[in-house]
């Protein structure tokens, strides 16, 4: 069982479903409203836990109803929540999500996620020492992410960074990342290379980056810089929120299998995740993922590299 340490955000997702995205200045009548647990850190932690990893999440919520609900929900998934702080001075983070034809537009108000600081990680240093892999995103302060990378390095642990939302990364942080997992836009922004072809950027980071392309699957450069493609799996999408998070959580859970095998399983997990509502709703359990991968049709749709 892989021991995954996640450092990241915890949000309540406030989801409005519409037939079209509203135009500037327009008032639309929506179809439905629902709240779902979310936040990139929490989503990735749940994805890894559902796939059999032993997961610890370091994060920060407000001392409010959303915070209590989210923390209890994470514990119910079997996640170690002892390092999730309840801050008195900020509200739990929320994401206002407009869901339209399975696609989405998201505004995040980070709230307590912005209070997660290096001192929170120092308090949880034992978790860095005892994990197999550390996974982080960019919905908590960059200084905290940098400290997570430094602690992972201090304890000799691989550090996976999902650079979302997109942000330029300092060279010192890039040096400490074992695996970067951007989409195409995030790759260019993270590396400060807005005009470069993604193929060039991938080839320059042998074994160090997996780039996701939504339904198009994932691309990564192997140890000698050759670009490999893991095609996407065909499913009927209901809600694409959290597909990237599922991919990342799965990648960490299957880290011990090597990059190509982990990317194959993570692509399948990401595909399954979009078949149900809510960021975490469709995240598969290990048995569901295994059954999906055993299905001959799905195997045929995927030309594994
Ligand atoms: O990646 C999806 C997540 O982004 C949502 O759950 C939302 O909370 C935002 O953080």
mmCIF file of C-alpha atoms and ligand atoms in Angstrom:
data_model
loop_
_atom_site.group_PDB
_atom_site.id
_atom_site.type_symbol
_atom_site.label_atom_id
_atom_site.label_comp_id
_atom_site.label_asym_id
_atom_site.label_seq_id
_atom_site.Cartn_x
_atom_site.Cartn_y
_atom_site.Cartn_z
ATOM 1 C CA UNK A 1 0.000 0.000 0.000
ATOM 2 C CA UNK A 2 1.520 3.325 -1.080
ATOM 3 C CA UNK A 3 1.636 5.958 1.663
ATOM 4 C CA UNK A 4 0.679 9.266 0.053
ATOM 5 C CA UNK A 5 1.095 12.609 1.798
ATOM 6 C CA UNK A 6 -1.004 15.390 0.227
ATOM 7 C CA UNK A 7 -0.384 19.061 1.002
ATOM 8 C CA UNK A 8 -3.251 21.133 -0.351
ATOM 9 C CA UNK A 9 -6.580 22.860 -0.409
ATOM 10 C CA UNK A 10 -9.966 21.867 0.960
ATOM 11 C CA UNK A 11 -13.057 23.582 -0.488
ATOM 12 C CA UNK A 12 -16.795 23.290 -0.497
ATOM 13 C CA UNK A 13 -17.918 23.340 -4.125
ATOM 14 C CA UNK A 14 -21.097 25.359 -4.720
ATOM 15 C CA UNK A 15 -22.311 24.064 -8.055
ATOM 16 C CA UNK A 16 -24.924 25.655 -10.293
ATOM 17 C CA UNK A 17 -26.007 23.736 -13.372
ATOM 18 C CA UNK A 18 -27.058 25.749 -16.435
ATOM 19 C CA UNK A 19 -27.944 25.127 -20.095
ATOM 20 C CA UNK A 20 -25.511 27.824 -21.267
ATOM 21 C CA UNK A 21 -22.727 29.791 -19.597
ATOM 22 C CA UNK A 22 -23.958 33.296 -18.697
ATOM 23 C CA UNK A 23 -22.637 36.158 -20.806
ATOM 24 C CA UNK A 24 -21.243 39.299 -19.188
ATOM 25 C CA UNK A 25 -24.077 41.184 -17.486
ATOM 26 C CA UNK A 26 -26.614 38.399 -18.131
ATOM 27 C CA UNK A 27 -28.890 36.816 -15.493
ATOM 28 C CA UNK A 28 -29.708 33.172 -16.213
ATOM 29 C CA UNK A 29 -32.128 30.796 -14.548
ATOM 30 C CA UNK A 30 -30.140 27.717 -13.499
ATOM 31 C CA UNK A 31 -31.319 24.105 -13.579
ATOM 32 C CA UNK A 32 -29.994 22.822 -10.252
ATOM 33 C CA UNK A 33 -27.838 23.731 -7.275
ATOM 34 C CA UNK A 34 -25.788 21.340 -5.131
ATOM 35 C CA UNK A 35 -22.852 21.420 -2.737
ATOM 36 C CA UNK A 36 -20.054 18.866 -3.079
ATOM 37 C CA UNK A 37 -16.760 18.392 -1.243
ATOM 38 C CA UNK A 38 -13.871 19.712 -3.325
ATOM 39 C CA UNK A 39 -10.558 21.536 -3.380
ATOM 40 C CA UNK A 40 -7.646 20.177 -5.372
ATOM 41 C CA UNK A 41 -5.794 18.870 -2.310
ATOM 42 C CA UNK A 42 -8.824 17.123 -0.842
ATOM 43 C CA UNK A 43 -9.872 15.750 -4.236
ATOM 44 C CA UNK A 44 -6.441 14.273 -4.891
ATOM 45 C CA UNK A 45 -6.338 12.810 -1.390
ATOM 46 C CA UNK A 46 -9.738 11.140 -1.865
ATOM 47 C CA UNK A 47 -8.761 9.811 -5.306
ATOM 48 C CA UNK A 48 -5.632 8.160 -3.876
ATOM 49 C CA UNK A 49 -7.494 6.785 -0.840
ATOM 50 C CA UNK A 50 -10.254 5.231 -2.977
ATOM 51 C CA UNK A 51 -7.538 3.450 -4.941
ATOM 52 C CA UNK A 52 -6.096 1.832 -1.841
ATOM 53 C CA UNK A 53 -3.367 4.268 -0.783
ATOM 54 C CA UNK A 54 -2.833 5.185 2.872
ATOM 55 C CA UNK A 55 -3.367 8.940 2.679
ATOM 56 C CA UNK A 56 -2.544 11.814 5.017
ATOM 57 C CA UNK A 57 -3.752 15.329 4.130
ATOM 58 C CA UNK A 58 -2.180 18.507 5.489
ATOM 59 C CA UNK A 59 -4.552 21.444 5.060
ATOM 60 C CA UNK A 60 -6.528 24.215 6.703
ATOM 61 C CA UNK A 61 -10.273 24.837 7.015
ATOM 62 C CA UNK A 62 -12.254 27.487 8.863
ATOM 63 C CA UNK A 63 -13.857 26.917 12.248
ATOM 64 C CA UNK A 64 -17.283 26.706 10.603
ATOM 65 C CA UNK A 65 -19.937 24.289 9.362
ATOM 66 C CA UNK A 66 -18.312 23.688 5.940
ATOM 67 C CA UNK A 67 -14.957 22.995 7.614
ATOM 68 C CA UNK A 68 -16.416 20.479 10.055
ATOM 69 C CA UNK A 69 -18.411 18.776 7.307
ATOM 70 C CA UNK A 70 -15.437 18.528 4.956
ATOM 71 C CA UNK A 71 -13.027 17.267 7.611
ATOM 72 C CA UNK A 72 -15.505 14.608 8.746
ATOM 73 C CA UNK A 73 -16.055 13.568 5.124
ATOM 74 C CA UNK A 74 -12.320 13.140 4.555
ATOM 75 C CA UNK A 75 -11.988 11.042 7.719
ATOM 76 C CA UNK A 76 -14.895 8.895 6.515
ATOM 77 C CA UNK A 77 -12.833 8.162 3.369
ATOM 78 C CA UNK A 78 -10.129 6.734 5.618
ATOM 79 C CA UNK A 79 -7.845 9.772 5.245
ATOM 80 C CA UNK A 80 -5.649 10.778 8.185
ATOM 81 C CA UNK A 81 -6.955 14.273 8.999
ATOM 82 C CA UNK A 82 -4.947 14.979 12.143
ATOM 83 C CA UNK A 83 -2.914 17.683 10.346
ATOM 84 C CA UNK A 84 -5.931 19.591 9.041
ATOM 85 C CA UNK A 85 -5.984 22.780 11.103
ATOM 86 C CA UNK A 86 -9.204 24.618 11.955
ATOM 87 C CA UNK A 87 -8.377 28.330 11.710
ATOM 88 C CA UNK A 88 -10.408 30.849 13.678
ATOM 89 C CA UNK A 89 -9.643 33.821 11.436
ATOM 90 C CA UNK A 90 -10.840 32.719 7.997
ATOM 91 C CA UNK A 91 -13.766 30.867 6.471
ATOM 92 C CA UNK A 92 -13.393 27.491 4.804
ATOM 93 C CA UNK A 93 -12.467 27.823 1.125
ATOM 94 C CA UNK A 94 -15.233 27.619 -1.447
ATOM 95 C CA UNK A 95 -15.405 27.181 -5.201
ATOM 96 C CA UNK A 96 -18.306 28.711 -7.129
ATOM 97 C CA UNK A 97 -18.728 26.366 -10.080
ATOM 98 C CA UNK A 98 -20.950 26.820 -13.105
ATOM 99 C CA UNK A 99 -21.543 23.432 -14.710
ATOM 100 C CA UNK A 100 -22.807 23.461 -18.284
ATOM 101 C CA UNK A 101 -22.966 20.436 -20.629
ATOM 102 C CA UNK A 102 -20.486 18.572 -18.381
ATOM 103 C CA UNK A 103 -17.952 21.407 -18.676
ATOM 104 C CA UNK A 104 -17.292 24.012 -16.018
ATOM 105 C CA UNK A 105 -16.131 27.510 -15.086
ATOM 106 C CA UNK A 106 -14.723 27.885 -11.559
ATOM 107 C CA UNK A 107 -14.026 30.784 -9.195
ATOM 108 C CA UNK A 108 -12.177 29.766 -6.019
ATOM 109 C CA UNK A 109 -12.213 31.866 -2.838
ATOM 110 C CA UNK A 110 -9.316 30.274 -0.909
ATOM 111 C CA UNK A 111 -10.228 31.478 2.607
ATOM 112 C CA UNK A 112 -8.489 29.295 5.193
ATOM 113 C CA UNK A 113 -6.400 27.555 2.510
ATOM 114 C CA UNK A 114 -4.352 30.769 2.349
ATOM 115 C CA UNK A 115 -3.454 30.319 6.027
ATOM 116 C CA UNK A 116 -1.709 26.997 5.490
ATOM 117 C CA UNK A 117 1.882 27.940 6.201
ATOM 118 C CA UNK A 118 5.342 26.358 6.482
ATOM 119 C CA UNK A 119 4.834 26.057 10.266
ATOM 120 C CA UNK A 120 1.884 23.703 9.643
ATOM 121 C CA UNK A 121 4.211 21.481 7.623
ATOM 122 C CA UNK A 122 6.927 21.602 10.283
ATOM 123 C CA UNK A 123 4.372 20.456 12.849
ATOM 124 C CA UNK A 124 3.601 17.494 10.589
ATOM 125 C CA UNK A 125 7.205 16.682 9.634
ATOM 126 C CA UNK A 126 6.776 13.101 10.887
ATOM 127 C CA UNK A 127 4.281 12.605 8.056
ATOM 128 C CA UNK A 128 6.994 13.536 5.518
ATOM 129 C CA UNK A 129 9.375 11.074 7.128
ATOM 130 C CA UNK A 130 6.902 8.188 7.002
ATOM 131 C CA UNK A 131 5.322 8.600 3.527
ATOM 132 C CA UNK A 132 6.355 7.142 0.165
ATOM 133 C CA UNK A 133 5.425 10.142 -1.984
ATOM 134 C CA UNK A 134 4.395 13.770 -1.449
ATOM 135 C CA UNK A 135 1.746 15.386 -3.684
ATOM 136 C CA UNK A 136 0.907 19.113 -3.816
ATOM 137 C CA UNK A 137 -0.954 21.678 -5.955
ATOM 138 C CA UNK A 138 -1.060 25.498 -6.095
ATOM 139 C CA UNK A 139 -4.263 26.365 -4.199
ATOM 140 C CA UNK A 140 -2.228 27.007 -1.024
ATOM 141 C CA UNK A 141 0.527 29.655 -0.719
ATOM 142 C CA UNK A 142 3.583 29.140 -2.918
ATOM 143 C CA UNK A 143 5.863 29.454 0.128
ATOM 144 C CA UNK A 144 4.058 26.472 1.651
ATOM 145 C CA UNK A 145 4.466 24.443 -1.533
ATOM 146 C CA UNK A 146 8.168 25.330 -1.602
ATOM 147 C CA UNK A 147 8.507 24.220 2.005
ATOM 148 C CA UNK A 148 6.724 20.950 1.201
ATOM 149 C CA UNK A 149 9.227 20.360 -1.602
ATOM 150 C CA UNK A 150 12.112 21.107 0.764
ATOM 151 C CA UNK A 151 10.792 18.703 3.428
ATOM 152 C CA UNK A 152 10.207 15.998 0.818
ATOM 153 C CA UNK A 153 13.774 16.470 -0.356
ATOM 154 C CA UNK A 154 15.107 16.462 3.230
ATOM 155 C CA UNK A 155 13.456 13.086 3.819
ATOM 156 C CA UNK A 156 14.392 11.681 0.404
ATOM 157 C CA UNK A 157 10.782 11.424 -0.829
ATOM 158 C CA UNK A 158 9.570 11.971 -4.400
ATOM 159 C CA UNK A 159 7.660 15.249 -4.806
ATOM 160 C CA UNK A 160 4.815 15.437 -7.347
ATOM 161 C CA UNK A 161 3.505 18.928 -8.113
ATOM 162 C CA UNK A 162 0.262 19.494 -9.984
ATOM 163 C CA UNK A 163 0.814 23.172 -10.954
ATOM 164 C CA UNK A 164 -2.866 24.168 -10.851
ATOM 165 C CA UNK A 165 -4.131 26.862 -10.914
ATOM 166 C CA UNK A 166 -1.456 27.932 -13.421
ATOM 167 C CA UNK A 167 1.453 29.881 -11.977
ATOM 168 C CA UNK A 168 5.088 30.513 -12.879
ATOM 169 C CA UNK A 169 7.361 28.398 -10.698
ATOM 170 C CA UNK A 170 10.663 29.624 -9.227
ATOM 171 C CA UNK A 171 13.747 27.781 -10.485
ATOM 172 C CA UNK A 172 14.588 26.615 -6.959
ATOM 173 C CA UNK A 173 11.198 24.883 -6.710
ATOM 174 C CA UNK A 174 11.483 23.338 -10.179
ATOM 175 C CA UNK A 175 14.791 21.799 -9.079
ATOM 176 C CA UNK A 176 13.053 19.964 -6.228
ATOM 177 C CA UNK A 177 10.153 18.529 -8.228
ATOM 178 C CA UNK A 178 10.332 14.850 -9.079
ATOM 179 C CA UNK A 179 7.287 14.927 -11.356
ATOM 180 C CA UNK A 180 5.330 17.912 -12.691
ATOM 181 C CA UNK A 181 1.739 17.180 -13.808
ATOM 182 C CA UNK A 182 0.376 20.205 -15.723
ATOM 183 C CA UNK A 183 -2.116 20.521 -18.538
ATOM 184 C CA UNK A 184 -0.770 22.152 -21.698
ATOM 185 C CA UNK A 185 -1.433 25.724 -20.544
ATOM 186 C CA UNK A 186 -0.098 25.131 -17.025
ATOM 187 C CA UNK A 187 3.096 23.610 -18.480
ATOM 188 C CA UNK A 188 3.948 26.762 -20.440
ATOM 189 C CA UNK A 189 3.098 29.044 -17.508
ATOM 190 C CA UNK A 190 4.928 26.924 -14.904
ATOM 191 C CA UNK A 191 8.136 26.921 -16.943
ATOM 192 C CA UNK A 192 7.823 30.577 -18.011
ATOM 193 C CA UNK A 193 7.865 29.517 -21.701
ATOM 194 C CA UNK A 194 4.604 30.880 -23.174
ATOM 195 C CA UNK A 195 5.761 30.531 -26.783
ATOM 196 C CA UNK A 196 7.453 27.128 -26.640
ATOM 197 C CA UNK A 197 5.896 23.976 -28.136
ATOM 198 C CA UNK A 198 4.783 21.545 -25.432
ATOM 199 C CA UNK A 199 6.745 18.773 -27.175
ATOM 200 C CA UNK A 200 9.962 20.752 -26.713
ATOM 201 C CA UNK A 201 9.216 21.386 -23.037
ATOM 202 C CA UNK A 202 8.380 17.728 -22.406
ATOM 203 C CA UNK A 203 11.492 16.459 -24.141
ATOM 204 C CA UNK A 204 13.618 18.800 -22.029
ATOM 205 C CA UNK A 205 12.350 17.150 -18.823
ATOM 206 C CA UNK A 206 12.978 13.426 -19.325
ATOM 207 C CA UNK A 207 10.945 11.402 -16.836
ATOM 208 C CA UNK A 208 10.003 14.603 -15.026
ATOM 209 C CA UNK A 209 6.645 15.632 -16.460
ATOM 210 C CA UNK A 210 3.276 14.150 -17.355
ATOM 211 C CA UNK A 211 1.069 16.544 -19.320
ATOM 212 C CA UNK A 212 -2.682 15.914 -19.311
ATOM 213 C CA UNK A 213 -4.844 16.740 -22.348
ATOM 214 C CA UNK A 214 -8.350 16.108 -21.027
ATOM 215 C CA UNK A 215 -10.138 13.457 -23.092
ATOM 216 C CA UNK A 216 -6.973 13.254 -25.217
ATOM 217 C CA UNK A 217 -5.138 11.413 -22.439
ATOM 218 C CA UNK A 218 -1.652 12.206 -21.216
ATOM 219 C CA UNK A 219 1.827 12.705 -22.649
ATOM 220 C CA UNK A 220 5.101 12.139 -20.862
ATOM 221 C CA UNK A 221 8.736 11.943 -21.776
ATOM 222 C CA UNK A 222 10.461 8.755 -20.749
ATOM 223 C CA UNK A 223 13.931 8.556 -19.207
ATOM 224 C CA UNK A 224 15.701 9.287 -22.521
ATOM 225 C CA UNK A 225 13.383 12.180 -23.472
ATOM 226 C CA UNK A 226 11.204 10.286 -25.974
ATOM 227 C CA UNK A 227 7.588 11.470 -25.800
ATOM 228 C CA UNK A 228 5.052 8.745 -24.967
ATOM 229 C CA UNK A 229 1.275 9.053 -25.317
ATOM 230 C CA UNK A 230 -1.250 7.462 -22.983
ATOM 231 C CA UNK A 231 -4.556 7.807 -24.872
ATOM 232 C CA UNK A 232 -7.714 8.766 -23.023
ATOM 233 C CA UNK A 233 -10.513 6.281 -22.303
ATOM 234 C CA UNK A 234 -13.911 6.801 -23.904
ATOM 235 C CA UNK A 235 -16.731 7.521 -21.442
ATOM 236 C CA UNK A 236 -19.894 9.638 -21.437
ATOM 237 C CA UNK A 237 -19.108 12.699 -19.299
ATOM 238 C CA UNK A 238 -21.561 14.031 -16.718
ATOM 239 C CA UNK A 239 -19.249 16.415 -14.841
ATOM 240 C CA UNK A 240 -15.575 16.929 -15.677
ATOM 241 C CA UNK A 241 -14.807 18.723 -12.387
ATOM 242 C CA UNK A 242 -12.000 16.893 -10.582
ATOM 243 C CA UNK A 243 -10.846 14.729 -13.518
ATOM 244 C CA UNK A 244 -7.325 16.147 -13.269
ATOM 245 C CA UNK A 245 -7.368 15.687 -9.512
ATOM 246 C CA UNK A 246 -8.363 12.039 -9.927
ATOM 247 C CA UNK A 247 -5.485 11.597 -12.380
ATOM 248 C CA UNK A 248 -3.032 13.088 -9.893
ATOM 249 C CA UNK A 249 -4.285 11.133 -6.886
ATOM 250 C CA UNK A 250 -4.117 7.929 -8.905
ATOM 251 C CA UNK A 251 -0.626 8.736 -10.163
ATOM 252 C CA UNK A 252 0.552 9.024 -6.557
ATOM 253 C CA UNK A 253 -1.327 5.888 -5.460
ATOM 254 C CA UNK A 254 0.305 3.880 -8.285
ATOM 255 C CA UNK A 255 3.693 5.597 -8.023
ATOM 256 C CA UNK A 256 5.409 2.310 -7.148
ATOM 257 C CA UNK A 257 4.406 0.830 -10.555
ATOM 258 C CA UNK A 258 6.539 3.249 -12.597
ATOM 259 C CA UNK A 259 5.465 6.176 -14.764
ATOM 260 C CA UNK A 260 3.970 4.370 -17.796
ATOM 261 C CA UNK A 261 1.884 1.944 -15.739
ATOM 262 C CA UNK A 262 0.806 4.657 -13.293
ATOM 263 C CA UNK A 263 -0.193 6.995 -16.161
ATOM 264 C CA UNK A 264 -2.288 4.215 -17.754
ATOM 265 C CA UNK A 265 -4.193 3.545 -14.541
ATOM 266 C CA UNK A 266 -4.469 7.263 -13.740
ATOM 267 C CA UNK A 267 -5.967 7.989 -17.193
ATOM 268 C CA UNK A 268 -8.593 5.308 -16.653
ATOM 269 C CA UNK A 269 -9.370 6.627 -13.163
ATOM 270 C CA UNK A 270 -9.675 10.178 -14.530
ATOM 271 C CA UNK A 271 -12.106 8.968 -17.216
ATOM 272 C CA UNK A 272 -14.284 7.148 -14.694
ATOM 273 C CA UNK A 273 -14.356 10.204 -12.457
ATOM 274 C CA UNK A 274 -16.293 12.287 -14.995
ATOM 275 C CA UNK A 275 -19.194 9.819 -15.197
ATOM 276 C CA UNK A 276 -20.835 11.085 -11.982
ATOM 277 C CA UNK A 277 -21.669 14.493 -10.502
ATOM 278 C CA UNK A 278 -19.287 16.343 -8.168
ATOM 279 C CA UNK A 279 -15.496 16.433 -8.119
ATOM 280 C CA UNK A 280 -15.277 13.341 -5.915
ATOM 281 C CA UNK A 281 -18.544 11.616 -6.913
ATOM 282 C CA UNK A 282 -17.144 9.512 -9.753
ATOM 283 C CA UNK A 283 -13.702 8.764 -8.340
ATOM 284 C CA UNK A 284 -13.361 4.984 -8.657
ATOM 285 C CA UNK A 285 -12.517 2.470 -5.981
ATOM 286 C CA UNK A 286 -9.717 0.039 -6.827
ATOM 287 C CA UNK A 287 -12.178 -2.762 -7.688
ATOM 288 C CA UNK A 288 -14.087 -0.466 -10.082
ATOM 289 C CA UNK A 289 -10.892 0.640 -11.779
ATOM 290 C CA UNK A 290 -9.668 -2.943 -12.137
ATOM 291 C CA UNK A 291 -13.006 -4.006 -13.650
ATOM 292 C CA UNK A 292 -12.911 -1.064 -16.088
ATOM 293 C CA UNK A 293 -9.379 -1.916 -17.170
ATOM 294 C CA UNK A 294 -10.244 -5.602 -17.557
ATOM 295 C CA UNK A 295 -13.020 -4.707 -19.958
ATOM 296 C CA UNK A 296 -11.849 -5.768 -23.417
ATOM 297 C CA UNK A 297 -13.428 -2.775 -25.146
ATOM 298 C CA UNK A 298 -11.634 -0.313 -22.931
ATOM 299 C CA UNK A 299 -8.361 -2.115 -23.517
ATOM 300 C CA UNK A 300 -8.942 -1.898 -27.263
ATOM 301 C CA UNK A 301 -9.598 1.835 -27.024
ATOM 302 C CA UNK A 302 -6.300 2.304 -25.273
ATOM 303 C CA UNK A 303 -3.040 1.669 -27.099
ATOM 304 C CA UNK A 304 -0.776 1.414 -24.127
ATOM 305 C CA UNK A 305 2.738 2.581 -24.684
HETATM 306 O O1 LIG B 1 -9.969 20.714 -9.581
HETATM 307 C C1 LIG B 1 -11.306 20.878 -9.205
HETATM 308 C C2 LIG B 1 -11.381 21.664 -7.941
HETATM 309 O O2 LIG B 1 -10.901 22.958 -8.182
HETATM 310 C C3 LIG B 1 -12.777 21.844 -7.402
HETATM 311 O O3 LIG B 1 -13.182 20.824 -6.515
HETATM 312 C C4 LIG B 1 -12.729 23.216 -6.750
HETATM 313 O O4 LIG B 1 -12.842 23.189 -5.357
HETATM 314 C C5 LIG B 1 -11.391 23.813 -7.183
HETATM 315 O O5 LIG B 1 -10.483 23.790 -6.170
#
